[in-house]
Every structure is written in structure tokens, then in C-alpha cells.
Amino acid sequence: MLTVNHRYITFNHMVEQTIQLDNIFHSLADPIRRDILRRVMECELSVGELVEKYEVSFAAISKHLKVLEKANLVKRRKEGKKYMVALAPEALEEADKYLEQYRIMWESRYSKLDALLKEGE
């Protein structure tokens, strides 16, 4: 008979979610990676096309792409001899959900401050 410990599953999910968010924010911390995301948001590009856009080596762009892939922000697929890179927006949704709680908190605080300021007029 199989028994399931729901607390372990919940904890494990929380740990995985935290690691995923860490990977996303680590990826977004670098200006080249943010720019790569901006470029592939517009259209799918080959790794070679991305390398041409920057004054860094092919190896450096490849490392940046690996970081972005680890965070599930981009997907790479093979097309003939080329590797194509496309945006994977699902991971950004996770980051947006995380940031939304702070957006709600600050909007509430600003509303309270606004009300206090109007009271003092």
C-alpha cells in the first residue's frame, strides 16, 4: 500500500518553486541576458544571430543561454545545423505572480498615504 505524506509534497513543491524563482531572478540580473530575452521576445533567433549582436564570444553567449534555459526563460531547438532560441514566457508568469504580492502591498500603502494626506488638507 502506498502512503503519501502531503506535508513533504507541499514542502518539496515550495523548495522547487523557490529554486525556480532564484534561477529566474539570477538570469534577469545580467544586462546581456535581459537583452537576449528582449530580442527573442520579438522573434526566434539562431545562436549565431545572437552572437553577432554582442561584442562577446560565442562561448559567452552559449553560457548566457544555458543560464536562461536553466531558468526556463528560453527554449533552444535544432533546425538543420542551427540552434534556434525562442522566448518561453511561462517562467516570467511565475516571477510576475511573486512580484504581484508586493505590488498589491505597495498600492494599499499608497492608498492609505493618499487618504491621510487628503485628511490633512
Backbone as JSON Lines, residues from 0, in Angstrom:
{"i":0,"aa":"M","n":[0.84,-1.18,0.0],"ca":[0.0,0.0,0.0],"c":[0.89,1.24,0.0]}
{"i":1,"aa":"L","n":[0.51,2.22,-0.78],"ca":[1.27,3.45,-0.92],"c":[0.7,4.52,0.01]}
{"i":2,"aa":"T","n":[1.55,5.13,0.79],"ca":[1.11,6.25,1.63],"c":[1.82,7.51,1.15]}
{"i":3,"aa":"V","n":[1.09,8.59,1.21],"ca":[1.64,9.86,0.73],"c":[1.67,10.84,1.9]}
{"i":4,"aa":"N","n":[2.81,11.45,2.1],"ca":[2.95,12.48,3.12],"c":[2.74,13.82,2.43]}
{"i":5,"aa":"H","n":[1.55,14.4,2.61],"ca":[1.21,15.65,1.92],"c":[2.09,16.83,2.35]}
{"i":6,"aa":"R","n":[2.53,16.82,3.6],"ca":[3.41,17.9,4.04],"c":[4.73,17.88,3.28]}
{"i":7,"aa":"Y","n":[5.26,16.69,3.01],"ca":[6.5,16.57,2.26],"c":[6.3,17.07,0.83]}
{"i":8,"aa":"I","n":[5.19,16.7,0.21],"ca":[4.91,17.12,-1.15],"c":[4.78,18.64,-1.21]}
{"i":9,"aa":"T","n":[4.07,19.24,-0.25],"ca":[3.91,20.69,-0.21],"c":[5.27,21.37,-0.02]}
{"i":10,"aa":"F","n":[6.06,20.86,0.93],"ca":[7.38,21.43,1.19],"c":[8.26,21.31,-0.05]}
{"i":11,"aa":"N","n":[8.27,20.13,-0.66],"ca":[9.09,19.9,-1.84],"c":[8.68,20.85,-2.97]}
{"i":12,"aa":"H","n":[7.39,21.06,-3.15],"ca":[6.91,21.99,-4.17],"c":[7.38,23.41,-3.86]}
{"i":13,"aa":"M","n":[7.34,23.81,-2.58],"ca":[7.78,25.15,-2.2],"c":[9.27,25.32,-2.48]}
{"i":14,"aa":"V","n":[10.06,24.29,-2.19],"ca":[11.5,24.36,-2.43],"c":[11.77,24.48,-3.92]}
{"i":15,"aa":"E","n":[11.09,23.66,-4.73],"ca":[11.27,23.72,-6.18],"c":[10.87,25.09,-6.72]}
{"i":16,"aa":"Q","n":[9.77,25.64,-6.2],"ca":[9.3,26.95,-6.65],"c":[10.32,28.04,-6.27]}
{"i":17,"aa":"T","n":[10.89,27.95,-5.09],"ca":[11.89,28.91,-4.64],"c":[13.14,28.83,-5.52]}
{"i":18,"aa":"I","n":[13.57,27.62,-5.82],"ca":[14.75,27.44,-6.69],"c":[14.46,28.03,-8.07]}
{"i":19,"aa":"Q","n":[13.26,27.79,-8.59],"ca":[12.9,28.33,-9.9],"c":[12.93,29.86,-9.88]}
{"i":20,"aa":"L","n":[12.36,30.47,-8.85],"ca":[12.39,31.94,-8.75],"c":[13.81,32.45,-8.63]}
{"i":21,"aa":"D","n":[14.64,31.77,-7.86],"ca":[16.05,32.15,-7.75],"c":[16.72,32.13,-9.12]}
{"i":22,"aa":"N","n":[16.46,31.08,-9.89],"ca":[17.05,30.97,-11.23],"c":[16.56,32.09,-12.15]}
{"i":23,"aa":"I","n":[15.28,32.42,-12.06],"ca":[14.72,33.49,-12.9],"c":[15.38,34.82,-12.57]}
{"i":24,"aa":"F","n":[15.39,35.19,-11.28],"ca":[15.94,36.49,-10.91],"c":[17.46,36.54,-11.14]}
{"i":25,"aa":"H","n":[18.14,35.42,-10.95],"ca":[19.58,35.38,-11.28],"c":[19.77,35.64,-12.78]}
{"i":26,"aa":"S","n":[18.94,35.04,-13.59],"ca":[19.03,35.24,-15.05],"c":[18.79,36.69,-15.42]}
{"i":27,"aa":"L","n":[17.82,37.31,-14.79],"ca":[17.46,38.68,-15.12],"c":[18.44,39.71,-14.58]}
{"i":28,"aa":"A","n":[19.36,39.27,-13.73],"ca":[20.32,40.2,-13.13],"c":[21.4,40.66,-14.11]}
{"i":29,"aa":"D","n":[21.55,39.97,-15.22],"ca":[22.61,40.3,-16.17],"c":[22.03,41.07,-17.36]}
{"i":30,"aa":"P","n":[22.64,42.22,-17.74],"ca":[22.1,43.03,-18.84],"c":[22.11,42.32,-20.2]}
{"i":31,"aa":"I","n":[23.11,41.49,-20.46],"ca":[23.13,40.77,-21.74],"c":[21.97,39.76,-21.79]}
{"i":32,"aa":"R","n":[21.74,39.06,-20.69],"ca":[20.63,38.09,-20.67],"c":[19.29,38.79,-20.82]}
{"i":33,"aa":"R","n":[19.13,39.95,-20.17],"ca":[17.88,40.7,-20.34],"c":[17.71,41.13,-21.79]}
{"i":34,"aa":"D","n":[18.81,41.53,-22.42],"ca":[18.73,41.95,-23.81],"c":[18.43,40.76,-24.73]}
{"i":35,"aa":"I","n":[19.01,39.61,-24.45],"ca":[18.69,38.41,-25.23],"c":[17.2,38.12,-25.13]}
{"i":36,"aa":"L","n":[16.65,38.2,-23.93],"ca":[15.2,37.97,-23.76],"c":[14.39,38.95,-24.58]}
{"i":37,"aa":"R","n":[14.8,40.22,-24.57],"ca":[14.09,41.24,-25.34],"c":[14.12,40.9,-26.83]}
{"i":38,"aa":"R","n":[15.27,40.47,-27.31],"ca":[15.41,40.15,-28.73],"c":[14.57,38.93,-29.13]}
{"i":39,"aa":"V","n":[14.61,37.88,-28.32],"ca":[13.86,36.67,-28.69],"c":[12.37,36.81,-28.38]}
{"i":40,"aa":"M","n":[12.01,37.85,-27.66],"ca":[10.59,38.13,-27.44],"c":[9.96,38.57,-28.76]}
{"i":41,"aa":"E","n":[10.72,39.27,-29.57],"ca":[10.23,39.77,-30.85],"c":[10.17,38.67,-31.9]}
{"i":42,"aa":"C","n":[11.19,37.8,-31.94],"ca":[11.19,36.69,-32.91],"c":[12.26,35.67,-32.5]}
{"i":43,"aa":"E","n":[12.07,34.47,-32.97],"ca":[13.04,33.41,-32.73],"c":[14.32,33.75,-33.49]}
{"i":44,"aa":"L","n":[15.46,33.55,-32.84],"ca":[16.76,33.85,-33.46],"c":[17.68,32.65,-33.32]}
{"i":45,"aa":"S","n":[18.62,32.52,-34.24],"ca":[19.63,31.47,-34.11],"c":[20.69,31.94,-33.12]}
{"i":46,"aa":"V","n":[21.42,30.98,-32.57],"ca":[22.51,31.33,-31.66],"c":[23.52,32.21,-32.4]}
{"i":47,"aa":"G","n":[23.8,31.89,-33.64],"ca":[24.73,32.7,-34.44],"c":[24.26,34.14,-34.59]}
{"i":48,"aa":"E","n":[22.96,34.33,-34.82],"ca":[22.41,35.69,-34.94],"c":[22.56,36.44,-33.62]}
{"i":49,"aa":"L","n":[22.39,35.74,-32.51],"ca":[22.57,36.39,-31.21],"c":[24.03,36.78,-30.99]}
{"i":50,"aa":"V","n":[24.94,35.9,-31.35],"ca":[26.37,36.19,-31.18],"c":[26.76,37.45,-31.93]}
{"i":51,"aa":"E","n":[26.19,37.65,-33.12],"ca":[26.5,38.83,-33.93],"c":[26.09,40.14,-33.26]}
{"i":52,"aa":"K","n":[25.13,40.09,-32.35],"ca":[24.59,41.29,-31.71],"c":[25.47,41.82,-30.57]}
{"i":53,"aa":"Y","n":[26.41,41.01,-30.11],"ca":[27.2,41.38,-28.93],"c":[28.69,41.3,-29.22]}
{"i":54,"aa":"E","n":[29.44,42.05,-28.46],"ca":[30.9,42.03,-28.59],"c":[31.5,41.05,-27.57]}
{"i":55,"aa":"V","n":[30.94,39.85,-27.54],"ca":[31.46,38.79,-26.68],"c":[31.57,37.52,-27.53]}
{"i":56,"aa":"S","n":[32.24,36.53,-27.0],"ca":[32.49,35.31,-27.76],"c":[31.24,34.43,-27.88]}
{"i":57,"aa":"F","n":[31.31,33.5,-28.8],"ca":[30.26,32.5,-28.96],"c":[30.08,31.74,-27.64]}
{"i":58,"aa":"A","n":[31.21,31.4,-27.0],"ca":[31.15,30.66,-25.73],"c":[30.42,31.46,-24.66]}
{"i":59,"aa":"A","n":[30.65,32.77,-24.62],"ca":[29.98,33.61,-23.62],"c":[28.47,33.63,-23.85]}
{"i":60,"aa":"I","n":[28.05,33.77,-25.1],"ca":[26.61,33.76,-25.4],"c":[26.03,32.4,-25.06]}
{"i":61,"aa":"S","n":[26.76,31.35,-25.36],"ca":[26.3,30.0,-25.04],"c":[26.09,29.84,-23.53]}
{"i":62,"aa":"K","n":[27.0,30.38,-22.74],"ca":[26.84,30.32,-21.28],"c":[25.61,31.11,-20.82]}
{"i":63,"aa":"H","n":[25.41,32.29,-21.41],"ca":[24.22,33.08,-21.08],"c":[22.95,32.3,-21.42]}
{"i":64,"aa":"L","n":[22.95,31.64,-22.56],"ca":[21.78,30.87,-22.97],"c":[21.52,29.69,-22.02]}
{"i":65,"aa":"K","n":[22.59,29.07,-21.54],"ca":[22.42,27.97,-20.58],"c":[21.77,28.47,-19.29]}
{"i":66,"aa":"V","n":[22.16,29.64,-18.83],"ca":[21.55,30.22,-17.63],"c":[20.07,30.5,-17.87]}
{"i":67,"aa":"L","n":[19.76,31.07,-19.03],"ca":[18.37,31.36,-19.38],"c":[17.54,30.08,-19.53]}
{"i":68,"aa":"E","n":[18.15,29.04,-20.09],"ca":[17.46,27.76,-20.22],"c":[17.21,27.12,-18.86]}
{"i":69,"aa":"K","n":[18.18,27.21,-17.97],"ca":[18.03,26.63,-16.63],"c":[16.86,27.28,-15.91]}
{"i":70,"aa":"A","n":[16.64,28.55,-16.17],"ca":[15.52,29.28,-15.56],"c":[14.22,29.1,-16.36]}
{"i":71,"aa":"N","n":[14.28,28.32,-17.43],"ca":[13.13,28.08,-18.31],"c":[12.61,29.36,-18.96]}
{"i":72,"aa":"L","n":[13.5,30.32,-19.2],"ca":[13.1,31.57,-19.84],"c":[13.19,31.51,-21.35]}
{"i":73,"aa":"V","n":[14.05,30.62,-21.86],"ca":[14.14,30.42,-23.3],"c":[14.15,28.92,-23.59]}
{"i":74,"aa":"K","n":[13.81,28.62,-24.83],"ca":[13.88,27.24,-25.32],"c":[14.77,27.24,-26.55]}
{"i":75,"aa":"R","n":[15.61,26.22,-26.63],"ca":[16.51,26.08,-27.77],"c":[16.11,24.81,-28.53]}
{"i":76,"aa":"R","n":[16.03,24.93,-29.85],"ca":[15.71,23.75,-30.67],"c":[16.65,23.73,-31.86]}
{"i":77,"aa":"K","n":[16.88,22.53,-32.36],"ca":[17.78,22.38,-33.5],"c":[16.98,22.45,-34.8]}
{"i":78,"aa":"E","n":[17.51,23.24,-35.73],"ca":[16.91,23.37,-37.06],"c":[18.05,23.22,-38.06]}
{"i":79,"aa":"G","n":[18.19,22.03,-38.63],"ca":[19.32,21.76,-39.5],"c":[20.61,21.81,-38.71]}
{"i":80,"aa":"K","n":[21.52,22.69,-39.11],"ca":[22.78,22.85,-38.38],"c":[22.71,23.94,-37.32]}
{"i":81,"aa":"K","n":[21.62,24.69,-37.31],"ca":[21.49,25.83,-36.39],"c":[20.7,25.44,-35.15]}
{"i":82,"aa":"Y","n":[21.0,26.16,-34.07],"ca":[20.16,26.09,-32.88],"c":[19.37,27.39,-32.81]}
{"i":83,"aa":"M","n":[18.06,27.24,-32.71],"ca":[17.17,28.39,-32.66],"c":[16.76,28.63,-31.21]}
{"i":84,"aa":"V","n":[16.63,29.91,-30.85],"ca":[16.29,30.3,-29.48],"c":[14.99,31.08,-29.51]}
{"i":85,"aa":"A","n":[14.07,30.69,-28.63],"ca":[12.77,31.37,-28.54],"c":[12.44,31.64,-27.08]}
{"i":86,"aa":"L","n":[11.65,32.66,-26.86],"ca":[11.19,33.0,-25.52],"c":[10.25,31.93,-25.0]}
{"i":87,"aa":"A","n":[10.34,31.63,-23.71],"ca":[9.42,30.72,-23.03],"c":[8.76,31.54,-21.91]}
{"i":88,"aa":"P","n":[7.68,32.25,-22.21],"ca":[7.13,33.22,-21.26],"c":[6.5,32.65,-19.99]}
{"i":89,"aa":"E","n":[6.32,31.35,-19.94],"ca":[5.68,30.77,-18.75],"c":[6.47,31.07,-17.47]}
{"i":90,"aa":"A","n":[7.79,31.04,-17.55],"ca":[8.62,31.3,-16.37],"c":[8.45,32.75,-15.89]}
{"i":91,"aa":"L","n":[8.28,33.67,-16.82],"ca":[8.07,35.07,-16.42],"c":[6.74,35.24,-15.68]}
{"i":92,"aa":"E","n":[5.78,34.39,-16.0],"ca":[4.5,34.42,-15.28],"c":[4.71,34.09,-13.81]}
{"i":93,"aa":"E","n":[5.61,33.13,-13.53],"ca":[5.92,32.78,-12.13],"c":[6.52,33.97,-11.39]}
{"i":94,"aa":"A","n":[7.44,34.67,-12.04],"ca":[8.05,35.84,-11.42],"c":[7.01,36.94,-11.22]}
{"i":95,"aa":"D","n":[6.13,37.1,-12.18],"ca":[5.08,38.11,-12.08],"c":[4.14,37.81,-10.91]}
{"i":96,"aa":"K","n":[3.78,36.54,-10.74],"ca":[2.92,36.15,-9.6],"c":[3.62,36.49,-8.28]}
{"i":97,"aa":"Y","n":[4.9,36.21,-8.21],"ca":[5.66,36.51,-6.99],"c":[5.68,38.0,-6.72]}
{"i":98,"aa":"L","n":[5.93,38.81,-7.75],"ca":[6.02,40.26,-7.58],"c":[4.65,40.9,-7.34]}
{"i":99,"aa":"E","n":[3.59,40.26,-7.78],"ca":[2.25,40.8,-7.63],"c":[1.91,41.05,-6.16]}
{"i":100,"aa":"Q","n":[2.33,40.18,-5.27],"ca":[2.03,40.36,-3.84],"c":[2.64,41.67,-3.32]}
{"i":101,"aa":"Y","n":[3.8,42.02,-3.83],"ca":[4.43,43.27,-3.41],"c":[3.74,44.48,-4.06]}
{"i":102,"aa":"R","n":[3.31,44.31,-5.29],"ca":[2.59,45.37,-5.98],"c":[1.3,45.69,-5.22]}
{"i":103,"aa":"I","n":[0.58,44.67,-4.79],"ca":[-0.67,44.84,-4.03],"c":[-0.38,45.55,-2.71]}
{"i":104,"aa":"M","n":[0.67,45.1,-2.01],"ca":[1.02,45.71,-0.72],"c":[1.33,47.2,-0.89]}
{"i":105,"aa":"W","n":[2.15,47.55,-1.89],"ca":[2.53,48.96,-2.06],"c":[1.37,49.81,-2.53]}
{"i":106,"aa":"E","n":[0.51,49.28,-3.37],"ca":[-0.67,50.03,-3.78],"c":[-1.57,50.33,-2.59]}
{"i":107,"aa":"S","n":[-1.71,49.36,-1.69],"ca":[-2.5,49.57,-0.48],"c":[-1.88,50.66,0.39]}
{"i":108,"aa":"R","n":[-0.57,50.62,0.55],"ca":[0.12,51.63,1.36],"c":[0.0,53.02,0.74]}
{"i":109,"aa":"Y","n":[0.13,53.1,-0.57],"ca":[-0.01,54.39,-1.24],"c":[-1.43,54.93,-1.1]}
{"i":110,"aa":"S","n":[-2.41,54.04,-1.17],"ca":[-3.8,54.47,-1.0],"c":[-4.03,55.02,0.4]}
{"i":111,"aa":"K","n":[-3.48,54.35,1.42],"ca":[-3.6,54.83,2.8],"c":[-2.9,56.18,2.98]}
{"i":112,"aa":"L","n":[-1.72,56.3,2.38],"ca":[-0.98,57.56,2.47],"c":[-1.76,58.69,1.79]}
{"i":113,"aa":"D","n":[-2.32,58.39,0.63],"ca":[-3.12,59.37,-0.1],"c":[-4.31,59.82,0.73]}
{"i":114,"aa":"A","n":[-4.97,58.86,1.38],"ca":[-6.13,59.19,2.23],"c":[-5.7,60.08,3.4]}
{"i":115,"aa":"L","n":[-4.56,59.76,4.02],"ca":[-4.05,60.58,5.13],"c":[-3.71,61.99,4.68]}
{"i":116,"aa":"L","n":[-3.1,62.1,3.53],"ca":[-2.74,63.42,3.01],"c":[-4.0,64.26,2.7]}
{"i":117,"aa":"K","n":[-5.03,63.63,2.18],"ca":[-6.27,64.34,1.87],"c":[-6.99,64.76,3.15]}
{"i":118,"aa":"E","n":[-6.86,63.94,4.21],"ca":[-7.45,64.29,5.51],"c":[-6.81,65.56,6.07]}
{"i":119,"aa":"G","n":[-5.51,65.7,5.86],"ca":[-4.77,66.83,6.42],"c":[-4.96,68.14,5.66]}
{"i":120,"aa":"E","n":[-5.64,68.1,4.54],"ca":[-5.81,69.33,3.74],"c":[-6.83,70.25,4.34]}
